[in-house]
mmCIF file of C-alpha atoms and ligand atoms in Angstrom:
data_model
loop_
_atom_site.group_PDB
_atom_site.id
_atom_site.type_symbol
_atom_site.label_atom_id
_atom_site.label_comp_id
_atom_site.label_asym_id
_atom_site.label_seq_id
_atom_site.Cartn_x
_atom_site.Cartn_y
_atom_site.Cartn_z
ATOM 1 C CA UNK Z 1 103.738 -152.480 -194.309
ATOM 2 C CA UNK Z 2 101.792 -153.999 -197.205
ATOM 3 C CA UNK Z 3 103.720 -153.416 -200.428
ATOM 4 C CA UNK Z 4 102.785 -154.239 -204.018
ATOM 5 C CA UNK Z 5 105.883 -154.609 -206.219
ATOM 6 C CA UNK Z 6 105.294 -154.545 -209.968
ATOM 7 C CA UNK Z 7 107.892 -156.201 -212.184
ATOM 8 C CA UNK Z 8 108.969 -158.285 -209.199
ATOM 9 C CA UNK Z 9 109.839 -161.290 -211.363
ATOM 10 C CA UNK Z 10 112.417 -159.187 -213.206
ATOM 11 C CA UNK Z 11 115.975 -158.221 -212.394
ATOM 12 C CA UNK Z 12 115.771 -155.115 -210.187
ATOM 13 C CA UNK Z 13 112.388 -155.501 -208.510
ATOM 14 C CA UNK Z 14 112.925 -159.152 -207.540
ATOM 15 C CA UNK Z 15 115.871 -157.994 -205.409
ATOM 16 C CA UNK Z 16 113.765 -155.172 -203.968
ATOM 17 C CA UNK Z 17 110.963 -157.616 -203.089
ATOM 18 C CA UNK Z 18 113.553 -159.869 -201.394
ATOM 19 C CA UNK Z 19 114.766 -156.957 -199.278
ATOM 20 C CA UNK Z 20 111.246 -155.839 -198.330
ATOM 21 C CA UNK Z 21 110.379 -159.417 -197.280
ATOM 22 C CA UNK Z 22 113.570 -159.608 -195.246
ATOM 23 C CA UNK Z 23 112.602 -156.391 -193.440
ATOM 24 C CA UNK Z 24 109.322 -158.028 -192.410
ATOM 25 C CA UNK Z 25 106.973 -156.335 -194.876
ATOM 26 C CA UNK Z 26 104.047 -158.138 -196.463
ATOM 27 C CA UNK Z 27 104.846 -158.180 -200.170
ATOM 28 C CA UNK Z 28 102.777 -159.026 -203.240
ATOM 29 C CA UNK Z 29 104.286 -159.168 -206.732
ATOM 30 C CA UNK Z 30 102.523 -158.296 -209.989
ATOM 31 C CA UNK Z 31 104.312 -159.332 -213.186
ATOM 32 C CA UNK Z 32 103.116 -160.689 -216.529
ATOM 33 C CA UNK Z 33 106.305 -162.781 -216.925
ATOM 34 C CA UNK Z 34 106.853 -161.306 -220.382
ATOM 35 C CA UNK Z 35 110.510 -160.930 -219.420
ATOM 36 C CA UNK Z 36 110.677 -161.889 -215.773
ATOM 37 C CA UNK Z 37 111.036 -165.376 -214.366
ATOM 38 C CA UNK Z 38 108.742 -167.059 -211.876
ATOM 39 C CA UNK Z 39 111.756 -168.423 -209.977
ATOM 40 C CA UNK Z 40 112.903 -164.845 -209.280
ATOM 41 C CA UNK Z 41 109.770 -164.217 -207.203
ATOM 42 C CA UNK Z 42 110.456 -164.559 -203.511
ATOM 43 C CA UNK Z 43 108.466 -167.565 -202.201
ATOM 44 C CA UNK Z 44 107.142 -165.439 -199.329
ATOM 45 C CA UNK Z 45 105.401 -163.067 -201.776
ATOM 46 C CA UNK Z 46 101.906 -163.554 -203.133
ATOM 47 C CA UNK Z 47 102.276 -163.627 -206.896
ATOM 48 C CA UNK Z 48 99.852 -162.282 -209.508
ATOM 49 C CA UNK Z 49 100.635 -163.032 -213.130
ATOM 50 C CA UNK Z 50 98.951 -160.088 -214.743
ATOM 51 C CA UNK Z 51 99.447 -157.234 -217.187
ATOM 52 C CA UNK Z 52 99.686 -153.719 -215.699
ATOM 53 C CA UNK Z 53 97.509 -152.505 -218.605
ATOM 54 C CA UNK Z 54 94.608 -154.761 -217.566
ATOM 55 C CA UNK Z 55 92.244 -152.439 -215.643
ATOM 56 C CA UNK Z 56 90.014 -155.129 -214.156
ATOM 57 C CA UNK Z 57 92.840 -157.400 -213.096
ATOM 58 C CA UNK Z 58 94.810 -154.521 -211.554
ATOM 59 C CA UNK Z 59 91.738 -153.270 -209.659
ATOM 60 C CA UNK Z 60 91.050 -156.761 -208.326
ATOM 61 C CA UNK Z 61 94.636 -157.053 -207.092
ATOM 62 C CA UNK Z 62 94.459 -153.674 -205.329
ATOM 63 C CA UNK Z 63 91.096 -154.530 -203.768
ATOM 64 C CA UNK Z 64 92.484 -157.801 -202.475
ATOM 65 C CA UNK Z 65 95.898 -156.576 -201.331
ATOM 66 C CA UNK Z 66 95.035 -153.060 -200.127
ATOM 67 C CA UNK Z 67 98.722 -152.067 -200.294
ATOM 68 C CA UNK Z 68 100.115 -149.133 -198.285
ATOM 69 C CA UNK Z 69 102.912 -148.709 -200.826
ATOM 70 C CA UNK Z 70 103.220 -149.462 -204.542
ATOM 71 C CA UNK Z 71 106.732 -149.972 -205.887
ATOM 72 C CA UNK Z 72 106.390 -149.780 -209.661
ATOM 73 C CA UNK Z 73 109.147 -151.395 -211.721
ATOM 74 C CA UNK Z 74 107.211 -153.301 -214.423
ATOM 75 C CA UNK Z 75 108.026 -151.850 -217.825
ATOM 76 C CA UNK Z 76 108.681 -152.406 -221.458
ATOM 77 C CA UNK Z 77 112.357 -151.669 -220.929
ATOM 78 C CA UNK Z 78 113.925 -152.768 -224.195
ATOM 79 C CA UNK Z 79 115.140 -149.486 -225.719
ATOM 80 C CA UNK Z 80 115.479 -151.055 -229.204
ATOM 81 C CA UNK Z 81 111.916 -152.390 -229.077
ATOM 82 C CA UNK Z 82 110.705 -148.944 -228.070
ATOM 83 C CA UNK Z 83 112.364 -147.517 -231.195
ATOM 84 C CA UNK Z 84 110.727 -150.186 -233.380
ATOM 85 C CA UNK Z 85 107.338 -150.158 -231.618
ATOM 86 C CA UNK Z 86 106.759 -146.777 -229.932
ATOM 87 C CA UNK Z 87 103.035 -147.421 -229.605
ATOM 88 C CA UNK Z 88 103.564 -150.636 -227.665
ATOM 89 C CA UNK Z 89 106.221 -148.931 -225.536
ATOM 90 C CA UNK Z 90 103.771 -146.159 -224.609
ATOM 91 C CA UNK Z 91 100.924 -148.601 -223.993
ATOM 92 C CA UNK Z 92 102.912 -150.524 -221.394
ATOM 93 C CA UNK Z 93 104.932 -147.734 -219.832
ATOM 94 C CA UNK Z 94 102.500 -144.802 -219.982
ATOM 95 C CA UNK Z 95 99.040 -146.404 -219.965
ATOM 96 C CA UNK Z 96 100.129 -149.232 -217.664
ATOM 97 C CA UNK Z 97 101.618 -146.617 -215.343
ATOM 98 C CA UNK Z 98 98.441 -144.514 -215.297
ATOM 99 C CA UNK Z 99 96.380 -147.629 -214.666
ATOM 100 C CA UNK Z 100 98.438 -148.369 -211.541
ATOM 101 C CA UNK Z 101 98.414 -144.755 -210.364
ATOM 102 C CA UNK Z 102 94.620 -144.591 -210.688
ATOM 103 C CA UNK Z 103 94.215 -147.865 -208.811
ATOM 104 C CA UNK Z 104 96.590 -146.544 -206.143
ATOM 105 C CA UNK Z 105 94.475 -143.406 -205.663
ATOM 106 C CA UNK Z 106 91.203 -145.365 -205.644
ATOM 107 C CA UNK Z 107 92.519 -147.745 -202.985
ATOM 108 C CA UNK Z 108 94.113 -145.265 -200.599
ATOM 109 C CA UNK Z 109 97.774 -146.074 -201.313
ATOM 110 C CA UNK Z 110 100.006 -143.788 -199.258
ATOM 111 C CA UNK Z 111 103.172 -143.848 -201.334
ATOM 112 C CA UNK Z 112 104.023 -144.709 -204.939
ATOM 113 C CA UNK Z 113 107.696 -145.464 -205.623
ATOM 114 C CA UNK Z 114 108.517 -145.279 -209.318
ATOM 115 C CA UNK Z 115 111.580 -146.548 -211.181
ATOM 116 C CA UNK Z 116 112.507 -143.824 -213.641
ATOM 117 C CA UNK Z 117 115.481 -143.678 -215.918
ATOM 118 C CA UNK Z 118 118.311 -141.185 -215.893
ATOM 119 C CA UNK Z 119 120.338 -142.491 -218.819
ATOM 120 C CA UNK Z 120 117.417 -142.474 -221.257
ATOM 121 C CA UNK Z 121 115.813 -139.316 -219.885
ATOM 122 C CA UNK Z 122 118.383 -136.531 -219.950
ATOM 123 C CA UNK Z 123 119.494 -137.149 -223.532
ATOM 124 C CA UNK Z 124 123.033 -136.055 -224.385
ATOM 125 C CA UNK Z 125 123.915 -133.831 -221.421
ATOM 126 C CA UNK Z 126 126.027 -130.704 -221.772
ATOM 127 C CA UNK Z 127 126.836 -130.664 -218.087
ATOM 128 C CA UNK Z 128 128.322 -133.426 -215.938
ATOM 129 C CA UNK Z 129 127.486 -134.695 -213.411
ATOM 130 C CA UNK Z 130 123.817 -134.280 -214.348
ATOM 131 C CA UNK Z 131 121.468 -133.096 -211.558
ATOM 132 C CA UNK Z 132 117.779 -133.992 -211.315
ATOM 133 C CA UNK Z 133 116.638 -130.562 -212.541
ATOM 134 C CA UNK Z 134 118.604 -130.862 -215.779
ATOM 135 C CA UNK Z 135 116.264 -130.480 -218.809
ATOM 136 C CA UNK Z 136 114.660 -133.708 -219.964
ATOM 137 C CA UNK Z 137 115.512 -134.397 -223.611
ATOM 138 C CA UNK Z 138 114.900 -138.072 -224.334
ATOM 139 C CA UNK Z 139 116.178 -139.338 -227.657
ATOM 140 C CA UNK Z 140 114.220 -142.595 -227.605
ATOM 141 C CA UNK Z 141 110.516 -143.454 -227.183
ATOM 142 C CA UNK Z 142 111.464 -145.420 -224.062
ATOM 143 C CA UNK Z 143 112.976 -142.277 -222.526
ATOM 144 C CA UNK Z 144 109.757 -140.383 -223.297
ATOM 145 C CA UNK Z 145 107.422 -143.031 -221.929
ATOM 146 C CA UNK Z 146 109.396 -143.550 -218.724
ATOM 147 C CA UNK Z 147 109.564 -139.831 -218.083
ATOM 148 C CA UNK Z 148 105.877 -139.199 -218.844
ATOM 149 C CA UNK Z 149 104.790 -141.198 -215.799
ATOM 150 C CA UNK Z 150 106.725 -138.765 -213.593
ATOM 151 C CA UNK Z 151 104.381 -135.972 -214.784
ATOM 152 C CA UNK Z 152 101.344 -138.048 -213.838
ATOM 153 C CA UNK Z 153 102.764 -138.633 -210.371
ATOM 154 C CA UNK Z 154 103.406 -134.925 -209.903
ATOM 155 C CA UNK Z 155 99.891 -134.099 -211.099
ATOM 156 C CA UNK Z 156 98.106 -136.832 -209.133
ATOM 157 C CA UNK Z 157 99.849 -135.617 -206.011
ATOM 158 C CA UNK Z 158 98.173 -132.239 -206.559
ATOM 159 C CA UNK Z 159 94.816 -133.675 -207.616
ATOM 160 C CA UNK Z 160 94.460 -136.491 -205.093
ATOM 161 C CA UNK Z 161 97.330 -136.258 -202.611
ATOM 162 C CA UNK Z 162 99.086 -139.435 -203.732
ATOM 163 C CA UNK Z 163 102.593 -139.356 -202.228
ATOM 164 C CA UNK Z 164 105.437 -140.481 -204.477
ATOM 165 C CA UNK Z 165 109.166 -140.980 -204.827
ATOM 166 C CA UNK Z 166 110.894 -141.268 -208.208
ATOM 167 C CA UNK Z 167 114.216 -143.080 -208.308
ATOM 168 C CA UNK Z 168 115.969 -142.376 -211.610
ATOM 169 C CA UNK Z 169 118.618 -145.008 -212.138
ATOM 170 C CA UNK Z 170 121.876 -144.906 -214.012
ATOM 171 C CA UNK Z 171 122.935 -148.240 -215.510
ATOM 172 C CA UNK Z 172 122.027 -150.932 -213.010
ATOM 173 C CA UNK Z 173 123.941 -154.208 -213.041
ATOM 174 C CA UNK Z 174 124.150 -157.361 -210.977
ATOM 175 C CA UNK Z 175 122.914 -160.936 -210.604
ATOM 176 C CA UNK Z 176 119.681 -161.903 -212.413
ATOM 177 C CA UNK Z 177 120.126 -159.188 -215.042
ATOM 178 C CA UNK Z 178 119.014 -160.258 -218.473
ATOM 179 C CA UNK Z 179 121.354 -159.732 -221.378
ATOM 180 C CA UNK Z 180 118.437 -158.093 -223.252
ATOM 181 C CA UNK Z 181 117.395 -154.536 -222.567
ATOM 182 C CA UNK Z 182 118.507 -151.087 -221.606
ATOM 183 C CA UNK Z 183 121.688 -151.573 -219.726
ATOM 184 C CA UNK Z 184 122.733 -155.188 -219.685
ATOM 185 C CA UNK Z 185 126.340 -154.727 -220.755
ATOM 186 C CA UNK Z 186 127.822 -156.607 -217.784
ATOM 187 C CA UNK Z 187 125.390 -159.473 -218.375
ATOM 188 C CA UNK Z 188 126.027 -159.447 -222.119
ATOM 189 C CA UNK Z 189 129.832 -159.408 -221.890
ATOM 190 C CA UNK Z 190 129.883 -162.014 -219.097
ATOM 191 C CA UNK Z 191 127.570 -164.407 -220.968
ATOM 192 C CA UNK Z 192 129.428 -163.961 -224.249
ATOM 193 C CA UNK Z 193 132.927 -164.340 -222.843
ATOM 194 C CA UNK Z 194 131.937 -167.399 -220.805
ATOM 195 C CA UNK Z 195 130.343 -168.965 -223.912
ATOM 196 C CA UNK Z 196 133.405 -168.208 -226.051
ATOM 197 C CA UNK Z 197 131.550 -165.640 -228.182
ATOM 198 C CA UNK Z 198 133.350 -162.495 -229.346
ATOM 199 C CA UNK Z 199 131.678 -159.461 -227.710
ATOM 200 C CA UNK Z 200 130.491 -156.518 -229.762
ATOM 201 C CA UNK Z 201 131.138 -152.901 -228.799
ATOM 202 C CA UNK Z 202 128.962 -150.265 -230.460
ATOM 203 C CA UNK Z 203 131.370 -147.434 -231.233
ATOM 204 C CA UNK Z 204 135.039 -147.311 -230.301
ATOM 205 C CA UNK Z 205 134.641 -148.230 -226.627
ATOM 206 C CA UNK Z 206 134.817 -144.661 -225.313
ATOM 207 C CA UNK Z 207 131.090 -144.222 -224.557
ATOM 208 C CA UNK Z 208 130.707 -143.306 -220.892
ATOM 209 C CA UNK Z 209 128.064 -144.658 -218.549
ATOM 210 C CA UNK Z 210 127.363 -144.380 -214.828
ATOM 211 C CA UNK Z 211 126.917 -147.851 -213.285
ATOM 212 C CA UNK Z 212 125.205 -148.721 -210.029
ATOM 213 C CA UNK Z 213 125.233 -152.127 -208.395
ATOM 214 C CA UNK Z 214 121.921 -153.802 -207.592
ATOM 215 C CA UNK Z 215 122.330 -153.805 -203.794
ATOM 216 C CA UNK Z 216 122.769 -150.018 -203.879
ATOM 217 C CA UNK Z 217 119.554 -149.698 -205.894
ATOM 218 C CA UNK Z 218 117.781 -151.924 -203.376
ATOM 219 C CA UNK Z 219 119.024 -149.724 -200.519
ATOM 220 C CA UNK Z 220 117.577 -146.643 -202.265
ATOM 221 C CA UNK Z 221 114.190 -148.369 -202.574
ATOM 222 C CA UNK Z 222 114.287 -149.257 -198.885
ATOM 223 C CA UNK Z 223 115.105 -145.643 -197.982
ATOM 224 C CA UNK Z 224 112.249 -144.465 -200.246
ATOM 225 C CA UNK Z 225 109.699 -146.295 -198.084
ATOM 226 C CA UNK Z 226 109.752 -143.500 -195.530
ATOM 227 C CA UNK Z 227 112.013 -140.746 -196.857
ATOM 228 C CA UNK Z 228 112.153 -138.397 -199.839
ATOM 229 C CA UNK Z 229 108.429 -137.652 -200.115
ATOM 230 C CA UNK Z 230 107.344 -136.185 -203.467
ATOM 231 C CA UNK Z 231 110.872 -135.903 -204.769
ATOM 232 C CA UNK Z 232 112.897 -137.204 -207.708
ATOM 233 C CA UNK Z 233 116.325 -138.733 -207.099
ATOM 234 C CA UNK Z 234 119.208 -139.764 -209.304
ATOM 235 C CA UNK Z 235 120.419 -143.143 -208.063
ATOM 236 C CA UNK Z 236 123.818 -144.195 -209.318
ATOM 237 C CA UNK Z 237 127.480 -144.326 -208.356
ATOM 238 C CA UNK Z 238 128.434 -141.007 -209.965
ATOM 239 C CA UNK Z 239 131.492 -142.722 -211.463
ATOM 240 C CA UNK Z 240 132.257 -142.477 -215.190
ATOM 241 C CA UNK Z 241 133.080 -145.815 -216.837
ATOM 242 C CA UNK Z 242 133.713 -146.521 -220.519
ATOM 243 C CA UNK Z 243 132.445 -149.557 -222.439
ATOM 244 C CA UNK Z 244 136.056 -150.606 -222.931
ATOM 245 C CA UNK Z 245 136.682 -150.500 -219.168
ATOM 246 C CA UNK Z 246 133.687 -152.760 -218.546
ATOM 247 C CA UNK Z 247 134.889 -155.246 -221.136
ATOM 248 C CA UNK Z 248 138.441 -155.204 -219.752
ATOM 249 C CA UNK Z 249 137.096 -155.810 -216.255
ATOM 250 C CA UNK Z 250 134.862 -158.705 -217.314
ATOM 251 C CA UNK Z 251 137.667 -160.181 -219.459
ATOM 252 C CA UNK Z 252 139.950 -160.050 -216.422
ATOM 253 C CA UNK Z 253 137.344 -161.685 -214.150
ATOM 254 C CA UNK Z 254 136.738 -164.593 -216.525
ATOM 255 C CA UNK Z 255 140.489 -164.985 -217.100
ATOM 256 C CA UNK Z 256 140.428 -164.032 -220.797
ATOM 257 C CA UNK Z 257 141.631 -161.231 -223.036
ATOM 258 C CA UNK Z 258 139.231 -161.395 -225.959
ATOM 259 C CA UNK Z 259 139.277 -158.442 -228.354
ATOM 260 C CA UNK Z 260 135.781 -157.139 -229.152
ATOM 261 C CA UNK Z 261 134.325 -156.519 -232.568
ATOM 262 C CA UNK Z 262 133.806 -152.745 -232.942
ATOM 263 C CA UNK Z 263 130.694 -151.851 -234.934
ATOM 264 C CA UNK Z 264 128.993 -148.485 -235.586
ATOM 265 C CA UNK Z 265 126.974 -146.874 -232.807
ATOM 266 C CA UNK Z 266 123.215 -147.429 -232.786
ATOM 267 C CA UNK Z 267 120.765 -144.528 -233.049
ATOM 268 C CA UNK Z 268 119.452 -143.348 -229.688
ATOM 269 C CA UNK Z 269 122.709 -144.034 -227.841
ATOM 270 C CA UNK Z 270 124.174 -141.058 -226.038
ATOM 271 C CA UNK Z 271 127.880 -140.422 -225.861
ATOM 272 C CA UNK Z 272 128.330 -139.898 -222.149
ATOM 273 C CA UNK Z 273 126.450 -139.569 -218.909
ATOM 274 C CA UNK Z 274 127.313 -139.300 -215.266
ATOM 275 C CA UNK Z 275 124.844 -138.372 -212.535
ATOM 276 C CA UNK Z 276 124.894 -135.953 -209.651
ATOM 277 C CA UNK Z 277 123.693 -138.097 -206.735
ATOM 278 C CA UNK Z 278 124.089 -135.521 -203.957
ATOM 279 C CA UNK Z 279 120.326 -135.002 -203.552
ATOM 280 C CA UNK Z 280 119.811 -138.675 -202.648
ATOM 281 C CA UNK Z 281 122.651 -138.390 -200.140
ATOM 282 C CA UNK Z 282 121.058 -135.325 -198.594
ATOM 283 C CA UNK Z 283 117.367 -136.267 -198.488
ATOM 284 C CA UNK Z 284 117.293 -140.074 -198.640
ATOM 285 C CA UNK Z 285 120.407 -140.592 -196.543
ATOM 286 C CA UNK Z 286 121.538 -142.901 -199.346
ATOM 287 C CA UNK Z 287 124.977 -143.332 -200.838
ATOM 288 C CA UNK Z 288 126.359 -145.854 -203.294
ATOM 289 C CA UNK Z 289 128.483 -148.355 -201.364
ATOM 290 C CA UNK Z 290 129.649 -150.939 -203.887
ATOM 291 C CA UNK Z 291 132.674 -150.219 -206.089
ATOM 292 C CA UNK Z 292 132.678 -151.253 -209.738
ATOM 293 C CA UNK Z 293 135.400 -153.817 -209.035
ATOM 294 C CA UNK Z 294 133.395 -155.450 -206.231
ATOM 295 C CA UNK Z 295 130.078 -155.322 -208.095
ATOM 296 C CA UNK Z 296 131.665 -156.704 -211.258
ATOM 297 C CA UNK Z 297 133.167 -159.606 -209.308
ATOM 298 C CA UNK Z 298 129.791 -160.544 -207.766
ATOM 299 C CA UNK Z 299 128.059 -160.217 -211.153
ATOM 300 C CA UNK Z 300 130.577 -162.302 -213.060
ATOM 301 C CA UNK Z 301 130.537 -164.931 -210.275
ATOM 302 C CA UNK Z 302 126.775 -165.159 -210.723
ATOM 303 C CA UNK Z 303 127.060 -165.660 -214.488
ATOM 304 C CA UNK Z 304 129.811 -168.241 -213.996
ATOM 305 C CA UNK Z 305 127.485 -170.194 -211.682
ATOM 306 C CA UNK Z 306 124.576 -169.751 -214.091
ATOM 307 C CA UNK Z 307 126.758 -171.060 -216.922
ATOM 308 C CA UNK Z 308 127.353 -174.172 -214.793
ATOM 309 C CA UNK Z 309 123.575 -174.443 -214.300
ATOM 310 C CA UNK Z 310 123.862 -173.671 -210.606
ATOM 311 C CA UNK Z 311 122.368 -170.275 -209.973
ATOM 312 C CA UNK Z 312 123.514 -169.006 -206.627
ATOM 313 C CA UNK Z 313 121.204 -167.001 -204.420
ATOM 314 C CA UNK Z 314 121.799 -163.453 -205.713
ATOM 315 C CA UNK Z 315 120.600 -161.386 -202.761
ATOM 316 C CA UNK Z 316 123.124 -163.216 -200.628
ATOM 317 C CA UNK Z 317 125.839 -162.755 -203.245
ATOM 318 C CA UNK Z 318 125.772 -158.990 -203.163
ATOM 319 C CA UNK Z 319 127.665 -158.110 -200.025
HETATM 320 N N1 LIG W 1 118.198 -152.030 -215.756
HETATM 321 C C1 LIG W 1 118.533 -150.742 -215.723
HETATM 322 O O1 LIG W 1 119.703 -150.385 -215.786
HETATM 323 C C2 LIG W 1 117.470 -149.685 -215.572
HETATM 324 C C3 LIG W 1 117.863 -148.339 -215.683
HETATM 325 C C4 LIG W 1 116.874 -147.355 -215.518
HETATM 326 C C5 LIG W 1 115.570 -147.701 -215.228
HETATM 327 N N2 LIG W 1 115.235 -149.021 -215.160
HETATM 328 C C6 LIG W 1 113.823 -149.343 -214.870
HETATM 329 O O2 LIG W 1 113.773 -150.307 -213.827
HETATM 330 C C7 LIG W 1 112.647 -151.168 -214.025
HETATM 331 C C8 LIG W 1 113.071 -152.616 -213.949
HETATM 332 O O3 LIG W 1 114.057 -152.894 -214.926
HETATM 333 P P1 LIG W 1 114.797 -154.308 -215.006
HETATM 334 O O4 LIG W 1 116.150 -154.049 -215.525
HETATM 335 O O5 LIG W 1 114.626 -155.040 -213.737
HETATM 336 O O6 LIG W 1 113.958 -154.992 -216.167
HETATM 337 P P2 LIG W 1 113.284 -156.432 -216.256
HETATM 338 O O7 LIG W 1 112.836 -156.595 -217.661
HETATM 339 O O8 LIG W 1 114.168 -157.468 -215.669
HETATM 340 O O9 LIG W 1 112.004 -156.265 -215.307
HETATM 341 C C9 LIG W 1 110.801 -155.729 -215.769
HETATM 342 C C10 LIG W 1 109.691 -156.682 -215.377
HETATM 343 O O10 LIG W 1 108.450 -156.113 -215.802
HETATM 344 C C11 LIG W 1 107.638 -157.176 -216.297
HETATM 345 N N3 LIG W 1 106.675 -156.602 -217.241
HETATM 346 C C12 LIG W 1 106.927 -156.088 -218.475
HETATM 347 N N4 LIG W 1 105.793 -155.676 -219.044
HETATM 348 C C13 LIG W 1 104.799 -155.907 -218.144
HETATM 349 C C14 LIG W 1 103.393 -155.696 -218.162
HETATM 350 N N5 LIG W 1 102.769 -155.152 -219.228
HETATM 351 N N6 LIG W 1 102.665 -156.073 -217.082
HETATM 352 C C15 LIG W 1 103.274 -156.640 -216.008
HETATM 353 N N7 LIG W 1 104.598 -156.870 -215.943
HETATM 354 C C16 LIG W 1 105.352 -156.502 -217.008
HETATM 355 C C17 LIG W 1 108.604 -158.149 -216.958
HETATM 356 O O11 LIG W 1 108.078 -159.459 -217.057
HETATM 357 C C18 LIG W 1 109.799 -158.063 -216.016
HETATM 358 O O12 LIG W 1 109.756 -159.063 -215.017
HETATM 359 C C19 LIG W 1 112.019 -150.750 -215.345
HETATM 360 O O13 LIG W 1 110.942 -149.898 -215.047
HETATM 361 C C20 LIG W 1 113.110 -149.976 -216.058
HETATM 362 O O14 LIG W 1 112.588 -149.005 -216.926
HETATM 363 C C21 LIG W 1 116.136 -150.015 -215.315
#
């Protein structure tokens, strides 16, 4: 299959591109390198440094590549920046998304896989675990912009028959994650503890998140190549983990016991979330495989190596 992966120089989609290449697919990567790194791009992929908002450039890439599948992960994914600059957030996430969807329709793409967000989409849920049909109540511009693209996919399916799969992630973690952004708490704590910096916890450490390891996310994107047509899926472990538990785990793995600095919560942060992932089990045949303990060990190992200036090969580090 010919697959165009957007955001493939970033954390999640670079692993997905690796997996698609390994399965024998022909993969092209589109990324403007605003946050991603060129060295994350699999050498077997054709690489286009371009902005998803650039109509001409995107059309040229589609004309040249003629992809069967688009896997769209490029995004403005810094929640804080979205709060400060909602217009920019919408330009990249909404208009960039529409630009790709239009190009996909114009060039006969068969399937559009879209990375949505669960944590930033459902708002503060009153029911746990949260299923896909739970009302969407984003409390940040990022949550709005990420969710809006799902409406376009639904509508373009009706208008033009573009097939899609939405994978709404919990908090993804693993090698290559940047310590900036939506959900980088493993990366942040690992980098800080290894550098001898006191970590900061926003709140009292009891905030609950649902973490999913990168290889599980990759497996969902592989399943989405031929299953789950025109459906939305929560993709996460379904396990509730507090900020304090993450810090304790990372402390343990780096052989330290550093006390964090507790500071007030930031606006836009929900108290707790945990996802119902049974639909993905049923229709995608997907299930989270990696425990928090195992994923945390692989992640901290990666940051230890990075701190020594010797980045190990992450795809190989996962299982
Ligand atoms: N990390 C998480 O826990 C998480 C949770 C839910 C959803 N997501 C979604 O998954 C996707 C990937 O997230 P990630 O954690 O890998 O982030 P990331 O920042 O590592 O990757 C995003 C990539 O998109 C690229 N990009 C940004 N703006 C672009 C533009 N205008 N044109 C072209 N490329 C552009 C960046 O350079 C980067 O390489 C995003 O869509 C994000 O919203 C991530």
